[in-house]
mmCIF file with all atom_site columns, C-alpha atoms in Angstrom:
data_model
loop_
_atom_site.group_PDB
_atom_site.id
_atom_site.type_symbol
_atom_site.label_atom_id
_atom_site.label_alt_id
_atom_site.label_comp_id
_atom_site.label_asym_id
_atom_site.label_entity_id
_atom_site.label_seq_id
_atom_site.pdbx_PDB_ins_code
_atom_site.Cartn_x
_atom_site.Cartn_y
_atom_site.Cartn_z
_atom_site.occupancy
_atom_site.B_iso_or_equiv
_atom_site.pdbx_formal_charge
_atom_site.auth_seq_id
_atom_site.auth_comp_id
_atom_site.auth_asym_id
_atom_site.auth_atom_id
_atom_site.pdbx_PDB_model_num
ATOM 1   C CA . UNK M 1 1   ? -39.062 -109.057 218.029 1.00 0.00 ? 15  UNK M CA 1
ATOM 2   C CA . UNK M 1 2   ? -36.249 -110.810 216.165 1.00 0.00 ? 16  UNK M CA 1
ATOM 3   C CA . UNK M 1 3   ? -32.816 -110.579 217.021 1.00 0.00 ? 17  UNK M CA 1
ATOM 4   C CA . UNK M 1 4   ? -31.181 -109.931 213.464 1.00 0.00 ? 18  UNK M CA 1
ATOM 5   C CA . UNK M 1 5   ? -30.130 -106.853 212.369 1.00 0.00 ? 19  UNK M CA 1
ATOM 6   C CA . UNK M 1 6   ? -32.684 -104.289 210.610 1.00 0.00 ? 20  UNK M CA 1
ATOM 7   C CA . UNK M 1 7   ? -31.879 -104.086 207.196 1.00 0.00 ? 21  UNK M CA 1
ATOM 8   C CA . UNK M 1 8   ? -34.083 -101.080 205.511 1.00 0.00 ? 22  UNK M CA 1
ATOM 9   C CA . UNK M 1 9   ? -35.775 -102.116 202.300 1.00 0.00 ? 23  UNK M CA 1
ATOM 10  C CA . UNK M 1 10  ? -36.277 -100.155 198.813 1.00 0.00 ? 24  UNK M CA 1
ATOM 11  C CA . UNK M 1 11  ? -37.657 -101.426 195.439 1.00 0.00 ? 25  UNK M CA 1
ATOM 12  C CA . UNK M 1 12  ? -36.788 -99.323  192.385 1.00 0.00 ? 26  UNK M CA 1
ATOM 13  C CA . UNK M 1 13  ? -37.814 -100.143 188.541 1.00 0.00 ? 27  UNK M CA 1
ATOM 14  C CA . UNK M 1 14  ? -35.872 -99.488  185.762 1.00 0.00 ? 28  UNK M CA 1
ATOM 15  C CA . UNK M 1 15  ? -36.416 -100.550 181.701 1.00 0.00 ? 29  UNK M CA 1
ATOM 16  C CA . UNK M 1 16  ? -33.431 -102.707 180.323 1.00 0.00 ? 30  UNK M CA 1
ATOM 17  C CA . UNK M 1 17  ? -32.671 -102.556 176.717 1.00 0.00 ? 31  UNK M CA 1
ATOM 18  C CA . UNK M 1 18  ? -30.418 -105.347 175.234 1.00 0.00 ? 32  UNK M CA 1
ATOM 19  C CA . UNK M 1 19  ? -27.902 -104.638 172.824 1.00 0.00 ? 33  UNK M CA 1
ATOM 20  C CA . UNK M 1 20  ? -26.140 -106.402 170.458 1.00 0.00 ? 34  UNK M CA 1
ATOM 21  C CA . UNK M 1 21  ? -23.563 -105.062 168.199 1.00 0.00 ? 35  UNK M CA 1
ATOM 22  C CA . UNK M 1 22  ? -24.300 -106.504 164.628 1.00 0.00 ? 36  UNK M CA 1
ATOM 23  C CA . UNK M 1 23  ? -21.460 -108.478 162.526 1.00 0.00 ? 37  UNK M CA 1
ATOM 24  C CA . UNK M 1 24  ? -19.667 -106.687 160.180 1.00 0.00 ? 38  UNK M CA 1
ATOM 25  C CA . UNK M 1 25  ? -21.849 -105.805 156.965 1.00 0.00 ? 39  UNK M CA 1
ATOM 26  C CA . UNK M 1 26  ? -21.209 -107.773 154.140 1.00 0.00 ? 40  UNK M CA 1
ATOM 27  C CA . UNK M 1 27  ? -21.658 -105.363 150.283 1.00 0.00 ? 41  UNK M CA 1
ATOM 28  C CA . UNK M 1 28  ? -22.852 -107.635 148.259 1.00 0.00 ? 42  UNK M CA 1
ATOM 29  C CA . UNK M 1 29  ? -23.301 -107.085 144.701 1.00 0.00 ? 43  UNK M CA 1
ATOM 30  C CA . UNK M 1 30  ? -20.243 -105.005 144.414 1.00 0.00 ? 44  UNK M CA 1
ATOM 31  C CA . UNK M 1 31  ? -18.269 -105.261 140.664 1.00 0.00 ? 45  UNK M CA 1
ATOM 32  C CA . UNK M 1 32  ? -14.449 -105.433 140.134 1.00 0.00 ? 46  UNK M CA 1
ATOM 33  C CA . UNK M 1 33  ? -13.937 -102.276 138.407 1.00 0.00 ? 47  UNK M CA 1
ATOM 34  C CA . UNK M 1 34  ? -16.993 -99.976  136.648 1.00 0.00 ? 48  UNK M CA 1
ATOM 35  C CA . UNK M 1 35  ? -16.781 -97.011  134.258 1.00 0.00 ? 49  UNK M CA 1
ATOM 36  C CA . UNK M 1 36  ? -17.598 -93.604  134.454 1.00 0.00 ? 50  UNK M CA 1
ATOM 37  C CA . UNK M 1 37  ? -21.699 -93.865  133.411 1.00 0.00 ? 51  UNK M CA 1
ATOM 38  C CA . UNK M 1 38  ? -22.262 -97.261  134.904 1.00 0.00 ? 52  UNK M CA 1
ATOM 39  C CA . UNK M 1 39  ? -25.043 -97.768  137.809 1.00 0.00 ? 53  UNK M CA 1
ATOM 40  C CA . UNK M 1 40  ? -23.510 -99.034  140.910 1.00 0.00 ? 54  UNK M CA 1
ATOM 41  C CA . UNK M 1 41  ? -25.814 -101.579 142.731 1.00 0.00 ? 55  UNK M CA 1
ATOM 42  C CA . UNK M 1 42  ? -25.426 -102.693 145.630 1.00 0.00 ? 56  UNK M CA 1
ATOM 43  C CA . UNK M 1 43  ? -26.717 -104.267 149.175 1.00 0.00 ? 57  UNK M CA 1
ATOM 44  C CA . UNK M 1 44  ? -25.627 -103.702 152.537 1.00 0.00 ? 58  UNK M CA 1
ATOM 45  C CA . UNK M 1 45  ? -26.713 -106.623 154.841 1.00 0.00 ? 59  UNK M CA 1
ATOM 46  C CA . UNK M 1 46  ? -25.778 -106.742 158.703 1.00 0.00 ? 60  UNK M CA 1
ATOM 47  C CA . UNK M 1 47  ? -26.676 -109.440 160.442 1.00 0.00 ? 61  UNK M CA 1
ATOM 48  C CA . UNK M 1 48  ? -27.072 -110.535 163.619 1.00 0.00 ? 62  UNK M CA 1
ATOM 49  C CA . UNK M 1 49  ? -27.868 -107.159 165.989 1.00 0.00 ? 63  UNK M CA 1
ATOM 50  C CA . UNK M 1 50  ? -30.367 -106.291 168.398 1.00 0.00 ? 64  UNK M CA 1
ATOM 51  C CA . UNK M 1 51  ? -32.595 -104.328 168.000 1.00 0.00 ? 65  UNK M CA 1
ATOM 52  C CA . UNK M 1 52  ? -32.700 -104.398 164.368 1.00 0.00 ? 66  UNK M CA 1
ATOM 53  C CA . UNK M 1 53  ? -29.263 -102.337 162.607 1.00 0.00 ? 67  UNK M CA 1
ATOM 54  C CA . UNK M 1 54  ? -30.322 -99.382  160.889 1.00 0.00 ? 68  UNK M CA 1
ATOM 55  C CA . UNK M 1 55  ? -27.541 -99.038  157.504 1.00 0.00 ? 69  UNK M CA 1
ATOM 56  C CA . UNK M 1 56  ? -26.373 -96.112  155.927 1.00 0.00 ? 70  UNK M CA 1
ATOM 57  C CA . UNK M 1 57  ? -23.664 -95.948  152.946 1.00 0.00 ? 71  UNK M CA 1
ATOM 58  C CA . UNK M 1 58  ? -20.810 -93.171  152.408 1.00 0.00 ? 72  UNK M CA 1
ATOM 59  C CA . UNK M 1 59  ? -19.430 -92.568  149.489 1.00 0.00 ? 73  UNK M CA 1
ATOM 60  C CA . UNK M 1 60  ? -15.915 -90.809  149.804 1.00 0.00 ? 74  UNK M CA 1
ATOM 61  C CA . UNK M 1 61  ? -17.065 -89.642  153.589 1.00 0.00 ? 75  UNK M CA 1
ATOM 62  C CA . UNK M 1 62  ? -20.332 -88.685  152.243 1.00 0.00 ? 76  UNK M CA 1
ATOM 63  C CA . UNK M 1 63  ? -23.410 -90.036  153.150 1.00 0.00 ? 77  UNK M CA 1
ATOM 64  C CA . UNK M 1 64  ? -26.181 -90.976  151.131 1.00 0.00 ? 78  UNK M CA 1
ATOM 65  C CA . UNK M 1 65  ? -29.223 -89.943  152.344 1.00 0.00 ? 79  UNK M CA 1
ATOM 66  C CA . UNK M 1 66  ? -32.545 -91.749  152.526 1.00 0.00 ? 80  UNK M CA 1
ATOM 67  C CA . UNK M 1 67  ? -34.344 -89.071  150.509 1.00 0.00 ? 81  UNK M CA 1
ATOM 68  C CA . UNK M 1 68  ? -31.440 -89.007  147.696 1.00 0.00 ? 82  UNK M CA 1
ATOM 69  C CA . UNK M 1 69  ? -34.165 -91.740  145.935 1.00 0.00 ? 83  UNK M CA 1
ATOM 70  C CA . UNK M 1 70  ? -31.023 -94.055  145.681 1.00 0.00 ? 84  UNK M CA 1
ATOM 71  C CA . UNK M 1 71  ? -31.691 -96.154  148.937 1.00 0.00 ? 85  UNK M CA 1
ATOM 72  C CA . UNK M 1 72  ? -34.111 -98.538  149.406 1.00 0.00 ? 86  UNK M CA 1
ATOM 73  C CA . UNK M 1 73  ? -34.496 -100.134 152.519 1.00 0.00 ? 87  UNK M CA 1
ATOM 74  C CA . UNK M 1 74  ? -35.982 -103.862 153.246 1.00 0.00 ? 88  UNK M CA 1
ATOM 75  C CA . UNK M 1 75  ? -37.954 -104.341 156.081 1.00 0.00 ? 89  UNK M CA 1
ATOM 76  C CA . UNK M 1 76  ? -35.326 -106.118 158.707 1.00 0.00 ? 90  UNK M CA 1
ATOM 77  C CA . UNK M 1 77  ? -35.937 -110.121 159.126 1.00 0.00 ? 91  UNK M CA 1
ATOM 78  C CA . UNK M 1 78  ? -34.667 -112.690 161.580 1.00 0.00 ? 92  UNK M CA 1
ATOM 79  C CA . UNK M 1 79  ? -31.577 -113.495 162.858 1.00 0.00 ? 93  UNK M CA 1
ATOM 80  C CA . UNK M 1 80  ? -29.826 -116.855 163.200 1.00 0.00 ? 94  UNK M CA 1
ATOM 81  C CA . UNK M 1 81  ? -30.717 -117.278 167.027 1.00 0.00 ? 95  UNK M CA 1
ATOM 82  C CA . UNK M 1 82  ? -34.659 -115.437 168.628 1.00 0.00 ? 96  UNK M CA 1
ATOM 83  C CA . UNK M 1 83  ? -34.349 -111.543 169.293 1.00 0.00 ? 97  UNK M CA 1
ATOM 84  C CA . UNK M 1 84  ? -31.558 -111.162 166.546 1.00 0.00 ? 98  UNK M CA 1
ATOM 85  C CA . UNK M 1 85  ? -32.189 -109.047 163.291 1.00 0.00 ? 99  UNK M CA 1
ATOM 86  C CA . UNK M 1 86  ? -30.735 -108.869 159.699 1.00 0.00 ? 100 UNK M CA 1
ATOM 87  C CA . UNK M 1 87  ? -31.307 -105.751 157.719 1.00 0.00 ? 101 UNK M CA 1
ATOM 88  C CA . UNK M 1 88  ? -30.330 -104.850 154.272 1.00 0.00 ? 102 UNK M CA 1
ATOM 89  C CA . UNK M 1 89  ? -30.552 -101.728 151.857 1.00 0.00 ? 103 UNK M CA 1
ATOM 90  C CA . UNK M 1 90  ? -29.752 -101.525 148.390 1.00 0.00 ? 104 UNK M CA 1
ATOM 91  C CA . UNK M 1 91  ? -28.303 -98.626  146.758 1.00 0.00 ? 105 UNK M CA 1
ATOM 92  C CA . UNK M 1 92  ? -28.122 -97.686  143.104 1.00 0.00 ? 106 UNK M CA 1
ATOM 93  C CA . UNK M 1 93  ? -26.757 -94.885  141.650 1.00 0.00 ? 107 UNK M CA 1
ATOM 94  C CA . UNK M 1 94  ? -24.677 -93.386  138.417 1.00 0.00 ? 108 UNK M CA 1
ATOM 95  C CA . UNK M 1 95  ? -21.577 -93.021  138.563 1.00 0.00 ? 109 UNK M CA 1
ATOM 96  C CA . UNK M 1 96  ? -20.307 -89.733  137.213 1.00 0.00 ? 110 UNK M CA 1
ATOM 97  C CA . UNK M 1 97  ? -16.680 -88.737  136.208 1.00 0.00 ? 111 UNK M CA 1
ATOM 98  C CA . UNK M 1 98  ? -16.120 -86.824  139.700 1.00 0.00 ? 112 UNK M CA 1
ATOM 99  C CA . UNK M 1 99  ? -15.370 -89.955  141.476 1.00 0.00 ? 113 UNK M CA 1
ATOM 100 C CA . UNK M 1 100 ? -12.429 -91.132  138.604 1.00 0.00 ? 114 UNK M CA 1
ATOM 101 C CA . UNK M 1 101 ? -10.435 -93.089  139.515 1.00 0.00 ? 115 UNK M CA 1
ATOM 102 C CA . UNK M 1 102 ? -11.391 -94.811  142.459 1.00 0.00 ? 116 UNK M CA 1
ATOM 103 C CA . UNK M 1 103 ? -14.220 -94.271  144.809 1.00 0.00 ? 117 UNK M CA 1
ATOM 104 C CA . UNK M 1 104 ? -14.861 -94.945  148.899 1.00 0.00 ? 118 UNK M CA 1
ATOM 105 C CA . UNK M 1 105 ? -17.765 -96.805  149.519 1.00 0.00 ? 119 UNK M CA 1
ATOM 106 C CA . UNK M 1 106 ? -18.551 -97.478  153.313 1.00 0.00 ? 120 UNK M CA 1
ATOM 107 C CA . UNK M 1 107 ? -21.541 -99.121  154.892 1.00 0.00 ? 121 UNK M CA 1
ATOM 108 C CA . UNK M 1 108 ? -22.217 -98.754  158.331 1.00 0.00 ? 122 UNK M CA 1
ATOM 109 C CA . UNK M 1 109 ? -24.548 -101.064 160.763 1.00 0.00 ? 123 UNK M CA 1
ATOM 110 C CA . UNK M 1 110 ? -25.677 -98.832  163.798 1.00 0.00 ? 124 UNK M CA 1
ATOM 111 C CA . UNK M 1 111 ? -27.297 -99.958  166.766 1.00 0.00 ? 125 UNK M CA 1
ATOM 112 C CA . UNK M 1 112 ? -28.012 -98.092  169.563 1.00 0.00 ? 126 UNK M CA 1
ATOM 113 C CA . UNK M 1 113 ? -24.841 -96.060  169.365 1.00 0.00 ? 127 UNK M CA 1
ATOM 114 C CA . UNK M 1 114 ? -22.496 -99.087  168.605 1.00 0.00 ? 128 UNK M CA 1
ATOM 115 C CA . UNK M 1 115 ? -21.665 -99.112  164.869 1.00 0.00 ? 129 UNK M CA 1
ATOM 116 C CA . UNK M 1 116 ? -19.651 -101.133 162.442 1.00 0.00 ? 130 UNK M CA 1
ATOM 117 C CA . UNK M 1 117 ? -18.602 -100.814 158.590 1.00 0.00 ? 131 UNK M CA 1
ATOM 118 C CA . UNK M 1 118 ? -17.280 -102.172 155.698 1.00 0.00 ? 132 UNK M CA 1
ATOM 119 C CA . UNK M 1 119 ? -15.369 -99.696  153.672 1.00 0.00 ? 133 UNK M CA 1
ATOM 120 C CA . UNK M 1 120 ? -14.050 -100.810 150.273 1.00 0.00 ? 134 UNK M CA 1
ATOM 121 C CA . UNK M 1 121 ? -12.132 -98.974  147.335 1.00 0.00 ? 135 UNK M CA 1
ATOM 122 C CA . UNK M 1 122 ? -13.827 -99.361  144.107 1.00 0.00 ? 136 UNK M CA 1
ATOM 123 C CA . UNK M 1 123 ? -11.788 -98.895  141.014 1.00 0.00 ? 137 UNK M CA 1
ATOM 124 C CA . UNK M 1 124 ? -13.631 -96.362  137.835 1.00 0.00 ? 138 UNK M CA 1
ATOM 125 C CA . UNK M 1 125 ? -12.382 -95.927  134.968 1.00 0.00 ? 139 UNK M CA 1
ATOM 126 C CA . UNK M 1 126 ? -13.206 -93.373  132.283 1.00 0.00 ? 140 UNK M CA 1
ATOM 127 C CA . UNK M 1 127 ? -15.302 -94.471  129.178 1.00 0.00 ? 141 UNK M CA 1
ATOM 128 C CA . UNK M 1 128 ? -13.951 -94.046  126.016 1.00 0.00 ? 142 UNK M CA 1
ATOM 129 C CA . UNK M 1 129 ? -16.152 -92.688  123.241 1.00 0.00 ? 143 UNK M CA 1
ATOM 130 C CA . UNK M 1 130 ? -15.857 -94.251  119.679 1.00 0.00 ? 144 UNK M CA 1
ATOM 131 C CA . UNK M 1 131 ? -13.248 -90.508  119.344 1.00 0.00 ? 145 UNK M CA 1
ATOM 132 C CA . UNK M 1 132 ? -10.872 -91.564  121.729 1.00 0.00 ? 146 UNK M CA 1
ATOM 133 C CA . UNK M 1 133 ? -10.958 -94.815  120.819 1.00 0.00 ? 147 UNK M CA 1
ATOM 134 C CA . UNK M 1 134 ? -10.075 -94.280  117.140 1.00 0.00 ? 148 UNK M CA 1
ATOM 135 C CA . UNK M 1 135 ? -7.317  -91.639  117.897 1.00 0.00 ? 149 UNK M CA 1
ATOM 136 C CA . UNK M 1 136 ? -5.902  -94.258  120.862 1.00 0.00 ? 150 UNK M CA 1
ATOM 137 C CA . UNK M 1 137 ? -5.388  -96.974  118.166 1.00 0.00 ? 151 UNK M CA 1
ATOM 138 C CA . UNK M 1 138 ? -3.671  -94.250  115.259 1.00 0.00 ? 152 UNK M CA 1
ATOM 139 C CA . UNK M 1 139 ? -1.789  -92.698  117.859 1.00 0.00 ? 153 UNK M CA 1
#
């Protein structure tokens, strides 16, 4: 028998799951100004997260959801270093008169609980018809 102390002895498992918080999401795509009837089209692209980020835009608080038919989402690639992912969506939409004269638009990168967003006002302008345009320039 030794003379060391007993020490008692217990072996547990447990699954791990790395996280890493993606960058902030970059809109790409994104116009200056638009008017009321123009298609907004843009893509949200977070890099660098793990596992891969899932995106989702808001447009004044609301979201847009996957079934709306104005997402599309890319299947995620590579990151810049091995077990990092980029993913991207584009969305594309109208824009109608209810969001003159400036709109919200948010994208969010969520992983695993941890999020981040870009959130951007977009100016929109009304479009004139050929009426208002002719009584703007007598009046």
């Amino acid at each position: 028998m030794s003379e060391g102390p007993r020490f008692k002895v217990a072996f547990a498992l447990a699954n791990l799951t790395v996280v890493k918080q993606p960058e902030v999401p970059q809109i790409l795509g994104l116009r200056e100004s638009y008017l009321a009837g123009d298609t907004l089209n843009v893509t949200c692209k977070a890099m660098n997260g793990r596992p891969a980020p899932q995106i989702v835009f808001q447009i004044n608080n609301e979201q847009i959801h996957e079934g709306s038919g104005r997402l599309i989402e890319y299947p995620h690639t590579r990151g810049n270093e091995p077990g990092l992912y980029t993913s991207e969506a584009r969305l594309t939409m109208p824009l109608s008169e209810k969001l003159l004269h400036e709109f919200n638009l948010s994208c969010y990168a969520y992983t695993h609980g941890l999020s981040v967003k870009t959130h951007v006002r977009v100016p929109l302008s009304p479009r004139k018809t050929f009426l208002t345009y002719l009584l703007g320039r007598s009046g």
